[in-house]
Amino acid sequence: MTAAVPLTWLYVPGDRPEVVRKARGSGADVVIVDLEDAVAPDRKDYALSATAELLSEAAGDTAVPVHVRVHTEADVLALAGLPGLAELRLPKITHAASVHHIAAVAPGVALCPLLESALGIEHAYSVAASHPQVRSIALGEADLRADLGVRDDAGLDWSRSRVVVAARAAGLAPPAQSVFPDVRDLDGLWASCAHGRALGFLGRAAIHPRQLPVIERAFRPTPQEIEAAAEIVAAAVADEGALALPDGRFVDAAVVASARRTLALAGA
Protein backbone atom coordinates (compact mmCIF):
# COMPACT_ATOMS: atom_id res chain seq x y z
CA MET A 1 0.00 0.00 0.00
CA THR A 2 1.33 3.44 -0.90
CA ALA A 3 2.41 5.57 2.05
CA ALA A 4 0.61 8.85 2.67
CA VAL A 5 4.00 10.57 2.37
CA PRO A 6 6.09 8.80 -0.30
CA LEU A 7 9.62 7.96 0.76
CA THR A 8 10.78 5.46 -1.85
CA TRP A 9 10.89 5.76 -5.64
CA LEU A 10 12.10 2.67 -7.54
CA TYR A 11 13.62 3.10 -11.01
CA VAL A 12 12.97 0.32 -13.53
CA PRO A 13 13.95 0.16 -17.23
CA GLY A 14 11.10 0.82 -19.62
CA ASP A 15 12.13 -1.94 -22.01
CA ARG A 16 11.39 -4.59 -19.38
CA PRO A 17 7.63 -4.37 -18.79
CA GLU A 18 7.64 -7.59 -16.76
CA VAL A 19 10.05 -5.95 -14.31
CA VAL A 20 7.86 -2.84 -14.17
CA ARG A 21 4.86 -4.95 -13.19
CA LYS A 22 6.91 -6.77 -10.58
CA ALA A 23 8.21 -3.46 -9.21
CA ARG A 24 4.67 -2.36 -8.39
CA GLY A 25 4.62 -5.09 -5.77
CA SER A 26 8.11 -4.38 -4.42
CA GLY A 27 7.02 -2.12 -1.58
CA ALA A 28 8.13 1.09 -3.28
CA ASP A 29 5.82 4.05 -2.82
CA VAL A 30 6.33 5.10 -6.44
CA VAL A 31 7.65 3.26 -9.50
CA ILE A 32 9.65 5.29 -12.04
CA VAL A 33 9.76 3.81 -15.53
CA ASP A 34 12.98 4.98 -17.14
CA LEU A 35 13.05 5.69 -20.86
CA GLU A 36 16.36 7.52 -20.69
CA ASP A 37 19.67 6.24 -19.29
CA ALA A 38 18.53 2.71 -18.40
CA VAL A 39 17.47 1.88 -21.98
CA ALA A 40 19.88 1.19 -24.84
CA PRO A 41 19.37 3.34 -27.96
CA ASP A 42 18.13 0.43 -30.06
CA ARG A 43 15.53 -0.45 -27.40
CA LYS A 44 14.02 2.99 -26.86
CA ASP A 45 11.16 2.59 -29.35
CA TYR A 46 10.16 -0.68 -27.75
CA ALA A 47 10.45 0.83 -24.26
CA LEU A 48 8.09 3.64 -25.22
CA SER A 49 5.49 1.33 -26.76
CA ALA A 50 5.66 -1.06 -23.79
CA THR A 51 5.28 1.80 -21.34
CA ALA A 52 2.36 3.26 -23.27
CA GLU A 53 0.64 -0.12 -23.17
CA LEU A 54 1.26 -0.39 -19.43
CA LEU A 55 -0.23 3.05 -18.80
CA SER A 56 -3.21 2.63 -21.09
CA GLU A 57 -5.34 1.44 -18.19
CA ALA A 58 -6.16 3.71 -15.27
CA ALA A 59 -4.51 2.85 -11.96
CA GLY A 60 -6.81 1.87 -9.15
CA ASP A 61 -7.11 3.93 -5.98
CA THR A 62 -4.65 1.67 -4.13
CA ALA A 63 -2.24 1.07 -7.03
CA VAL A 64 1.34 2.27 -6.78
CA PRO A 65 1.73 5.48 -8.82
CA VAL A 66 3.83 5.25 -11.97
CA HIS A 67 6.11 8.09 -13.00
CA VAL A 68 8.06 8.09 -16.24
CA ARG A 69 11.46 9.62 -16.89
CA VAL A 70 11.19 10.58 -20.52
CA HIS A 71 13.95 10.81 -23.11
CA THR A 72 12.47 12.95 -25.87
CA GLU A 73 9.50 15.18 -26.53
CA ALA A 74 8.03 12.32 -28.56
CA ASP A 75 7.87 10.34 -25.30
CA VAL A 76 5.94 13.18 -23.69
CA LEU A 77 3.45 13.35 -26.55
CA ALA A 78 2.93 9.58 -26.53
CA LEU A 79 2.33 9.28 -22.80
CA ALA A 80 0.76 12.55 -21.66
CA GLY A 81 -2.86 11.54 -22.10
CA LEU A 82 -2.66 8.03 -20.68
CA PRO A 83 -4.73 7.38 -17.55
CA GLY A 84 -2.11 5.35 -15.70
CA LEU A 85 0.51 8.12 -15.76
CA ALA A 86 0.99 9.92 -12.45
CA GLU A 87 3.95 12.17 -13.31
CA LEU A 88 6.60 12.89 -15.93
CA ARG A 89 10.20 13.32 -14.87
CA LEU A 90 12.06 15.69 -17.17
CA PRO A 91 15.82 15.11 -17.48
CA LYS A 92 18.54 17.72 -17.89
CA ILE A 93 16.36 20.78 -17.31
CA THR A 94 18.33 24.04 -17.26
CA HIS A 95 15.72 26.78 -17.75
CA ALA A 96 12.11 27.51 -16.83
CA ALA A 97 11.35 27.90 -20.55
CA SER A 98 11.88 24.17 -21.07
CA VAL A 99 9.31 23.38 -18.40
CA HIS A 100 6.80 25.79 -19.95
CA HIS A 101 7.25 24.06 -23.28
CA ILE A 102 6.60 20.58 -21.85
CA ALA A 103 3.62 21.84 -19.87
CA ALA A 104 2.14 23.24 -23.06
CA VAL A 105 2.37 19.93 -24.91
CA ALA A 106 1.28 17.91 -21.85
CA PRO A 107 -1.40 20.04 -20.19
CA GLY A 108 -2.49 18.93 -16.74
CA VAL A 109 0.30 16.39 -16.28
CA ALA A 110 2.33 16.59 -13.08
CA LEU A 111 5.99 17.36 -13.80
CA CYS A 112 9.27 16.82 -11.97
CA PRO A 113 12.21 18.67 -13.55
CA LEU A 114 15.59 17.03 -12.93
CA LEU A 115 18.52 19.38 -12.38
CA GLU A 116 21.68 17.69 -13.65
CA SER A 117 24.11 20.48 -14.54
CA ALA A 118 25.69 23.60 -13.09
CA LEU A 119 23.31 25.73 -15.16
CA GLY A 120 20.31 23.81 -13.87
CA ILE A 121 21.43 24.36 -10.29
CA GLU A 122 21.91 28.09 -10.93
CA HIS A 123 18.28 28.26 -12.13
CA ALA A 124 16.86 25.93 -9.46
CA TYR A 125 14.28 28.34 -8.04
CA SER A 126 13.06 29.64 -11.40
CA VAL A 127 12.59 26.04 -12.55
CA ALA A 128 10.84 25.03 -9.32
CA ALA A 129 8.47 27.99 -9.55
CA SER A 130 8.10 27.90 -13.33
CA HIS A 131 4.63 26.35 -13.71
CA PRO A 132 1.72 25.04 -11.61
CA GLN A 133 2.24 21.58 -13.13
CA VAL A 134 5.63 21.32 -11.41
CA ARG A 135 4.97 19.19 -8.32
CA SER A 136 8.57 18.49 -7.33
CA ILE A 137 12.18 18.94 -8.38
CA ALA A 138 15.11 16.57 -8.03
CA LEU A 139 18.82 16.24 -8.64
CA GLY A 140 20.46 14.00 -11.19
CA GLU A 141 23.72 13.55 -9.31
CA ALA A 142 25.62 11.33 -11.74
CA ASP A 143 25.45 13.89 -14.54
CA LEU A 144 25.95 16.78 -12.13
CA ARG A 145 29.05 15.16 -10.68
CA ALA A 146 30.50 14.80 -14.18
CA ASP A 147 29.57 18.35 -15.15
CA LEU A 148 31.23 19.82 -12.05
CA GLY A 149 34.23 17.49 -12.08
CA VAL A 150 33.49 16.61 -8.46
CA ARG A 151 35.32 13.61 -7.02
CA ASP A 152 34.39 13.75 -3.34
CA ASP A 153 30.73 13.29 -2.48
CA ALA A 154 30.85 16.33 -0.20
CA GLY A 155 31.46 18.44 -3.30
CA LEU A 156 27.78 18.07 -4.15
CA ASP A 157 26.45 19.34 -0.82
CA TRP A 158 26.10 22.97 -1.90
CA SER A 159 24.05 21.90 -4.94
CA ARG A 160 21.95 19.61 -2.77
CA SER A 161 21.17 22.39 -0.33
CA ARG A 162 20.41 24.73 -3.21
CA VAL A 163 17.73 22.35 -4.50
CA VAL A 164 16.23 21.85 -1.03
CA VAL A 165 15.97 25.63 -0.56
CA ALA A 166 14.56 26.17 -4.06
CA ALA A 167 11.84 23.56 -3.51
CA ARG A 168 10.82 25.12 -0.21
CA ALA A 169 10.86 28.65 -1.62
CA ALA A 170 8.61 27.53 -4.48
CA GLY A 171 6.15 25.86 -2.10
CA LEU A 172 6.99 22.33 -3.21
CA ALA A 173 7.48 19.23 -1.09
CA PRO A 174 11.04 18.51 0.07
CA PRO A 175 12.97 16.85 -2.75
CA ALA A 176 13.93 13.18 -2.65
CA GLN A 177 17.59 12.23 -2.79
CA SER A 178 19.19 10.98 -5.96
CA VAL A 179 20.02 7.28 -6.27
CA PHE A 180 22.84 5.57 -4.37
CA PRO A 181 24.65 3.62 -7.09
CA ASP A 182 26.16 0.72 -5.08
CA VAL A 183 23.27 -1.66 -4.48
CA ARG A 184 25.42 -3.93 -2.29
CA ASP A 185 26.61 -1.25 0.13
CA LEU A 186 23.60 -0.93 2.42
CA ASP A 187 25.65 0.59 5.24
CA GLY A 188 26.86 3.26 2.86
CA LEU A 189 23.29 3.84 1.70
CA TRP A 190 22.16 4.28 5.31
CA ALA A 191 24.90 6.80 6.05
CA SER A 192 24.16 8.69 2.83
CA CYS A 193 20.45 8.81 3.65
CA ALA A 194 21.19 10.13 7.14
CA HIS A 195 23.31 12.88 5.60
CA GLY A 196 20.62 13.68 3.06
CA ARG A 197 17.97 13.86 5.74
CA ALA A 198 20.15 16.31 7.67
CA LEU A 199 20.31 18.48 4.53
CA GLY A 200 16.52 18.55 4.22
CA PHE A 201 15.76 15.78 1.72
CA LEU A 202 12.76 13.55 2.30
CA GLY A 203 12.93 10.04 0.84
CA ARG A 204 15.10 8.69 -1.92
CA ALA A 205 15.10 7.10 -5.35
CA ALA A 206 16.42 3.53 -5.58
CA ILE A 207 17.70 1.28 -8.35
CA HIS A 208 17.15 -2.06 -6.59
CA PRO A 209 14.39 -3.33 -4.28
CA ARG A 210 16.92 -4.28 -1.59
CA GLN A 211 17.56 -0.57 -1.06
CA LEU A 212 13.94 0.22 -0.22
CA PRO A 213 13.79 -0.92 3.43
CA VAL A 214 16.98 0.99 4.25
CA ILE A 215 15.63 4.19 2.74
CA GLU A 216 12.28 3.75 4.49
CA ARG A 217 13.90 3.31 7.91
CA ALA A 218 16.35 6.15 7.37
CA PHE A 219 13.65 8.72 6.68
CA ARG A 220 11.00 7.59 9.16
CA PRO A 221 11.15 9.40 12.52
CA THR A 222 12.77 7.43 15.33
CA PRO A 223 10.77 6.55 18.45
CA GLN A 224 12.67 9.25 20.31
CA GLU A 225 11.80 11.85 17.65
CA ILE A 226 8.14 10.83 17.75
CA GLU A 227 8.04 11.05 21.55
CA ALA A 228 9.65 14.50 21.52
CA ALA A 229 7.31 15.75 18.80
CA ALA A 230 4.25 14.48 20.66
CA GLU A 231 5.38 16.29 23.79
CA ILE A 232 5.80 19.55 21.88
CA VAL A 233 2.40 19.29 20.18
CA ALA A 234 0.67 18.44 23.45
CA ALA A 235 2.28 21.44 25.15
CA ALA A 236 1.24 23.71 22.30
CA VAL A 237 -2.37 22.54 22.54
CA ALA A 238 -2.39 23.27 26.27
CA ASP A 239 -0.73 26.67 25.95
CA GLU A 240 -0.79 28.60 22.67
CA GLY A 241 2.13 30.82 21.77
CA ALA A 242 5.75 30.57 22.84
CA LEU A 243 6.45 28.35 25.85
CA ALA A 244 9.16 26.41 27.62
CA LEU A 245 9.04 22.64 28.13
CA PRO A 246 9.89 21.10 31.52
CA ASP A 247 13.42 20.27 30.32
CA GLY A 248 14.08 23.91 29.47
CA ARG A 249 13.64 23.75 25.70
CA PHE A 250 11.99 26.83 24.20
CA VAL A 251 9.10 26.12 21.83
CA ASP A 252 7.62 28.55 19.34
CA ALA A 253 5.28 28.22 16.35
CA ALA A 254 8.04 27.05 13.99
CA VAL A 255 9.08 24.27 16.38
CA VAL A 256 5.45 23.18 16.77
CA ALA A 257 4.97 23.07 13.00
CA SER A 258 8.08 20.91 12.65
CA ALA A 259 6.82 18.58 15.38
CA ARG A 260 3.49 18.20 13.61
CA ARG A 261 5.30 17.29 10.38
CA THR A 262 7.24 14.63 12.28
CA LEU A 263 4.04 13.09 13.64
CA ALA A 264 2.41 13.20 10.21
CA LEU A 265 5.40 11.39 8.70
CA ALA A 266 5.23 8.81 11.46
CA GLY A 267 1.51 8.32 10.89
CA ALA A 268 0.85 9.31 14.50
Coordinates of C-alpha atoms in Angstrom, one line a residue:
M1 CA 0.0 0.0 0.0
T2 CA 1.3 3.4 -0.9
A3 CA 2.4 5.6 2.0
A4 CA 0.6 8.8 2.7
V5 CA 4.0 10.6 2.4
P6 CA 6.1 8.8 -0.3
L7 CA 9.6 8.0 0.8
T8 CA 10.8 5.5 -1.9
W9 CA 10.9 5.8 -5.6
L10 CA 12.1 2.7 -7.5
Y11 CA 13.6 3.1 -11.0
V12 CA 13.0 0.3 -13.5
P13 CA 14.0 0.2 -17.2
G14 CA 11.1 0.8 -19.6
D15 CA 12.1 -1.9 -22.0
R16 CA 11.4 -4.6 -19.4
P17 CA 7.6 -4.4 -18.8
E18 CA 7.6 -7.6 -16.8
V19 CA 10.1 -5.9 -14.3
V20 CA 7.9 -2.8 -14.2
R21 CA 4.9 -5.0 -13.2
K22 CA 6.9 -6.8 -10.6
A23 CA 8.2 -3.5 -9.2
R24 CA 4.7 -2.4 -8.4
G25 CA 4.6 -5.1 -5.8
S26 CA 8.1 -4.4 -4.4
G27 CA 7.0 -2.1 -1.6
A28 CA 8.1 1.1 -3.3
D29 CA 5.8 4.1 -2.8
V30 CA 6.3 5.1 -6.4
V31 CA 7.7 3.3 -9.5
I32 CA 9.7 5.3 -12.0
V33 CA 9.8 3.8 -15.5
D34 CA 13.0 5.0 -17.1
L35 CA 13.0 5.7 -20.9
E36 CA 16.4 7.5 -20.7
D37 CA 19.7 6.2 -19.3
A38 CA 18.5 2.7 -18.4
V39 CA 17.5 1.9 -22.0
A40 CA 19.9 1.2 -24.8
P41 CA 19.4 3.3 -28.0
D42 CA 18.1 0.4 -30.1
R43 CA 15.5 -0.5 -27.4
K44 CA 14.0 3.0 -26.9
D45 CA 11.2 2.6 -29.4
Y46 CA 10.2 -0.7 -27.7
A47 CA 10.5 0.8 -24.3
L48 CA 8.1 3.6 -25.2
S49 CA 5.5 1.3 -26.8
A50 CA 5.7 -1.1 -23.8
T51 CA 5.3 1.8 -21.3
A52 CA 2.4 3.3 -23.3
E53 CA 0.6 -0.1 -23.2
L54 CA 1.3 -0.4 -19.4
L55 CA -0.2 3.0 -18.8
S56 CA -3.2 2.6 -21.1
E57 CA -5.3 1.4 -18.2
A58 CA -6.2 3.7 -15.3
A59 CA -4.5 2.9 -12.0
G60 CA -6.8 1.9 -9.1
D61 CA -7.1 3.9 -6.0
T62 CA -4.7 1.7 -4.1
A63 CA -2.2 1.1 -7.0
V64 CA 1.3 2.3 -6.8
P65 CA 1.7 5.5 -8.8
V66 CA 3.8 5.2 -12.0
H67 CA 6.1 8.1 -13.0
V68 CA 8.1 8.1 -16.2
R69 CA 11.5 9.6 -16.9
V70 CA 11.2 10.6 -20.5
H71 CA 14.0 10.8 -23.1
T72 CA 12.5 12.9 -25.9
E73 CA 9.5 15.2 -26.5
A74 CA 8.0 12.3 -28.6
D75 CA 7.9 10.3 -25.3
V76 CA 5.9 13.2 -23.7
L77 CA 3.4 13.4 -26.5
A78 CA 2.9 9.6 -26.5
L79 CA 2.3 9.3 -22.8
A80 CA 0.8 12.5 -21.7
G81 CA -2.9 11.5 -22.1
L82 CA -2.7 8.0 -20.7
P83 CA -4.7 7.4 -17.6
G84 CA -2.1 5.3 -15.7
L85 CA 0.5 8.1 -15.8
A86 CA 1.0 9.9 -12.4
E87 CA 4.0 12.2 -13.3
L88 CA 6.6 12.9 -15.9
R89 CA 10.2 13.3 -14.9
L90 CA 12.1 15.7 -17.2
P91 CA 15.8 15.1 -17.5
K92 CA 18.5 17.7 -17.9
I93 CA 16.4 20.8 -17.3
T94 CA 18.3 24.0 -17.3
H95 CA 15.7 26.8 -17.8
A96 CA 12.1 27.5 -16.8
A97 CA 11.3 27.9 -20.5
S98 CA 11.9 24.2 -21.1
V99 CA 9.3 23.4 -18.4
H100 CA 6.8 25.8 -19.9
H101 CA 7.2 24.1 -23.3
I102 CA 6.6 20.6 -21.9
A103 CA 3.6 21.8 -19.9
A104 CA 2.1 23.2 -23.1
V105 CA 2.4 19.9 -24.9
A106 CA 1.3 17.9 -21.8
P107 CA -1.4 20.0 -20.2
G108 CA -2.5 18.9 -16.7
V109 CA 0.3 16.4 -16.3
A110 CA 2.3 16.6 -13.1
L111 CA 6.0 17.4 -13.8
C112 CA 9.3 16.8 -12.0
P113 CA 12.2 18.7 -13.6
L114 CA 15.6 17.0 -12.9
L115 CA 18.5 19.4 -12.4
E116 CA 21.7 17.7 -13.7
S117 CA 24.1 20.5 -14.5
A118 CA 25.7 23.6 -13.1
L119 CA 23.3 25.7 -15.2
G120 CA 20.3 23.8 -13.9
I121 CA 21.4 24.4 -10.3
E122 CA 21.9 28.1 -10.9
H123 CA 18.3 28.3 -12.1
A124 CA 16.9 25.9 -9.5
Y125 CA 14.3 28.3 -8.0
S126 CA 13.1 29.6 -11.4
V127 CA 12.6 26.0 -12.6
A128 CA 10.8 25.0 -9.3
A129 CA 8.5 28.0 -9.5
S130 CA 8.1 27.9 -13.3
H131 CA 4.6 26.4 -13.7
P132 CA 1.7 25.0 -11.6
Q133 CA 2.2 21.6 -13.1
V134 CA 5.6 21.3 -11.4
R135 CA 5.0 19.2 -8.3
S136 CA 8.6 18.5 -7.3
I137 CA 12.2 18.9 -8.4
A138 CA 15.1 16.6 -8.0
L139 CA 18.8 16.2 -8.6
G140 CA 20.5 14.0 -11.2
E141 CA 23.7 13.5 -9.3
A142 CA 25.6 11.3 -11.7
D143 CA 25.5 13.9 -14.5
L144 CA 26.0 16.8 -12.1
R145 CA 29.0 15.2 -10.7
A146 CA 30.5 14.8 -14.2
D147 CA 29.6 18.3 -15.2
L148 CA 31.2 19.8 -12.1
G149 CA 34.2 17.5 -12.1
V150 CA 33.5 16.6 -8.5
R151 CA 35.3 13.6 -7.0
D152 CA 34.4 13.8 -3.3
D153 CA 30.7 13.3 -2.5
A154 CA 30.9 16.3 -0.2
G155 CA 31.5 18.4 -3.3
L156 CA 27.8 18.1 -4.2
D157 CA 26.5 19.3 -0.8
W158 CA 26.1 23.0 -1.9
S159 CA 24.1 21.9 -4.9
R160 CA 21.9 19.6 -2.8
S161 CA 21.2 22.4 -0.3
R162 CA 20.4 24.7 -3.2
V163 CA 17.7 22.4 -4.5
V164 CA 16.2 21.9 -1.0
V165 CA 16.0 25.6 -0.6
A166 CA 14.6 26.2 -4.1
A167 CA 11.8 23.6 -3.5
R168 CA 10.8 25.1 -0.2
A169 CA 10.9 28.6 -1.6
A170 CA 8.6 27.5 -4.5
G171 CA 6.2 25.9 -2.1
L172 CA 7.0 22.3 -3.2
A173 CA 7.5 19.2 -1.1
P174 CA 11.0 18.5 0.1
P175 CA 13.0 16.8 -2.7
A176 CA 13.9 13.2 -2.6
Q177 CA 17.6 12.2 -2.8
S178 CA 19.2 11.0 -6.0
V179 CA 20.0 7.3 -6.3
F180 CA 22.8 5.6 -4.4
P181 CA 24.7 3.6 -7.1
D182 CA 26.2 0.7 -5.1
V183 CA 23.3 -1.7 -4.5
R184 CA 25.4 -3.9 -2.3
D185 CA 26.6 -1.3 0.1
L186 CA 23.6 -0.9 2.4
D187 CA 25.6 0.6 5.2
G188 CA 26.9 3.3 2.9
L189 CA 23.3 3.8 1.7
W190 CA 22.2 4.3 5.3
A191 CA 24.9 6.8 6.0
S192 CA 24.2 8.7 2.8
C193 CA 20.4 8.8 3.7
A194 CA 21.2 10.1 7.1
H195 CA 23.3 12.9 5.6
G196 CA 20.6 13.7 3.1
R197 CA 18.0 13.9 5.7
A198 CA 20.1 16.3 7.7
L199 CA 20.3 18.5 4.5
G200 CA 16.5 18.5 4.2
F201 CA 15.8 15.8 1.7
L202 CA 12.8 13.5 2.3
G203 CA 12.9 10.0 0.8
R204 CA 15.1 8.7 -1.9
A205 CA 15.1 7.1 -5.4
A206 CA 16.4 3.5 -5.6
I207 CA 17.7 1.3 -8.3
H208 CA 17.2 -2.1 -6.6
P209 CA 14.4 -3.3 -4.3
R210 CA 16.9 -4.3 -1.6
Q211 CA 17.6 -0.6 -1.1
L212 CA 13.9 0.2 -0.2
P213 CA 13.8 -0.9 3.4
V214 CA 17.0 1.0 4.3
I215 CA 15.6 4.2 2.7
E216 CA 12.3 3.7 4.5
R217 CA 13.9 3.3 7.9
A218 CA 16.3 6.2 7.4
F219 CA 13.7 8.7 6.7
R220 CA 11.0 7.6 9.2
P221 CA 11.2 9.4 12.5
T222 CA 12.8 7.4 15.3
P223 CA 10.8 6.6 18.5
Q224 CA 12.7 9.2 20.3
E225 CA 11.8 11.9 17.7
I226 CA 8.1 10.8 17.7
E227 CA 8.0 11.1 21.5
A228 CA 9.7 14.5 21.5
A229 CA 7.3 15.7 18.8
A230 CA 4.3 14.5 20.7
E231 CA 5.4 16.3 23.8
I232 CA 5.8 19.5 21.9
V233 CA 2.4 19.3 20.2
A234 CA 0.7 18.4 23.5
A235 CA 2.3 21.4 25.2
A236 CA 1.2 23.7 22.3
V237 CA -2.4 22.5 22.5
A238 CA -2.4 23.3 26.3
D239 CA -0.7 26.7 26.0
E240 CA -0.8 28.6 22.7
G241 CA 2.1 30.8 21.8
A242 CA 5.8 30.6 22.8
L243 CA 6.4 28.3 25.9
A244 CA 9.2 26.4 27.6
L245 CA 9.0 22.6 28.1
P246 CA 9.9 21.1 31.5
D247 CA 13.4 20.3 30.3
G248 CA 14.1 23.9 29.5
R249 CA 13.6 23.7 25.7
F250 CA 12.0 26.8 24.2
V251 CA 9.1 26.1 21.8
D252 CA 7.6 28.5 19.3
A253 CA 5.3 28.2 16.4
A254 CA 8.0 27.0 14.0
V255 CA 9.1 24.3 16.4
V256 CA 5.5 23.2 16.8
A257 CA 5.0 23.1 13.0
S258 CA 8.1 20.9 12.7
A259 CA 6.8 18.6 15.4
R260 CA 3.5 18.2 13.6
R261 CA 5.3 17.3 10.4
T262 CA 7.2 14.6 12.3
L263 CA 4.0 13.1 13.6
A264 CA 2.4 13.2 10.2
L265 CA 5.4 11.4 8.7
A266 CA 5.2 8.8 11.5
G267 CA 1.5 8.3 10.9
A268 CA 0.9 9.3 14.5

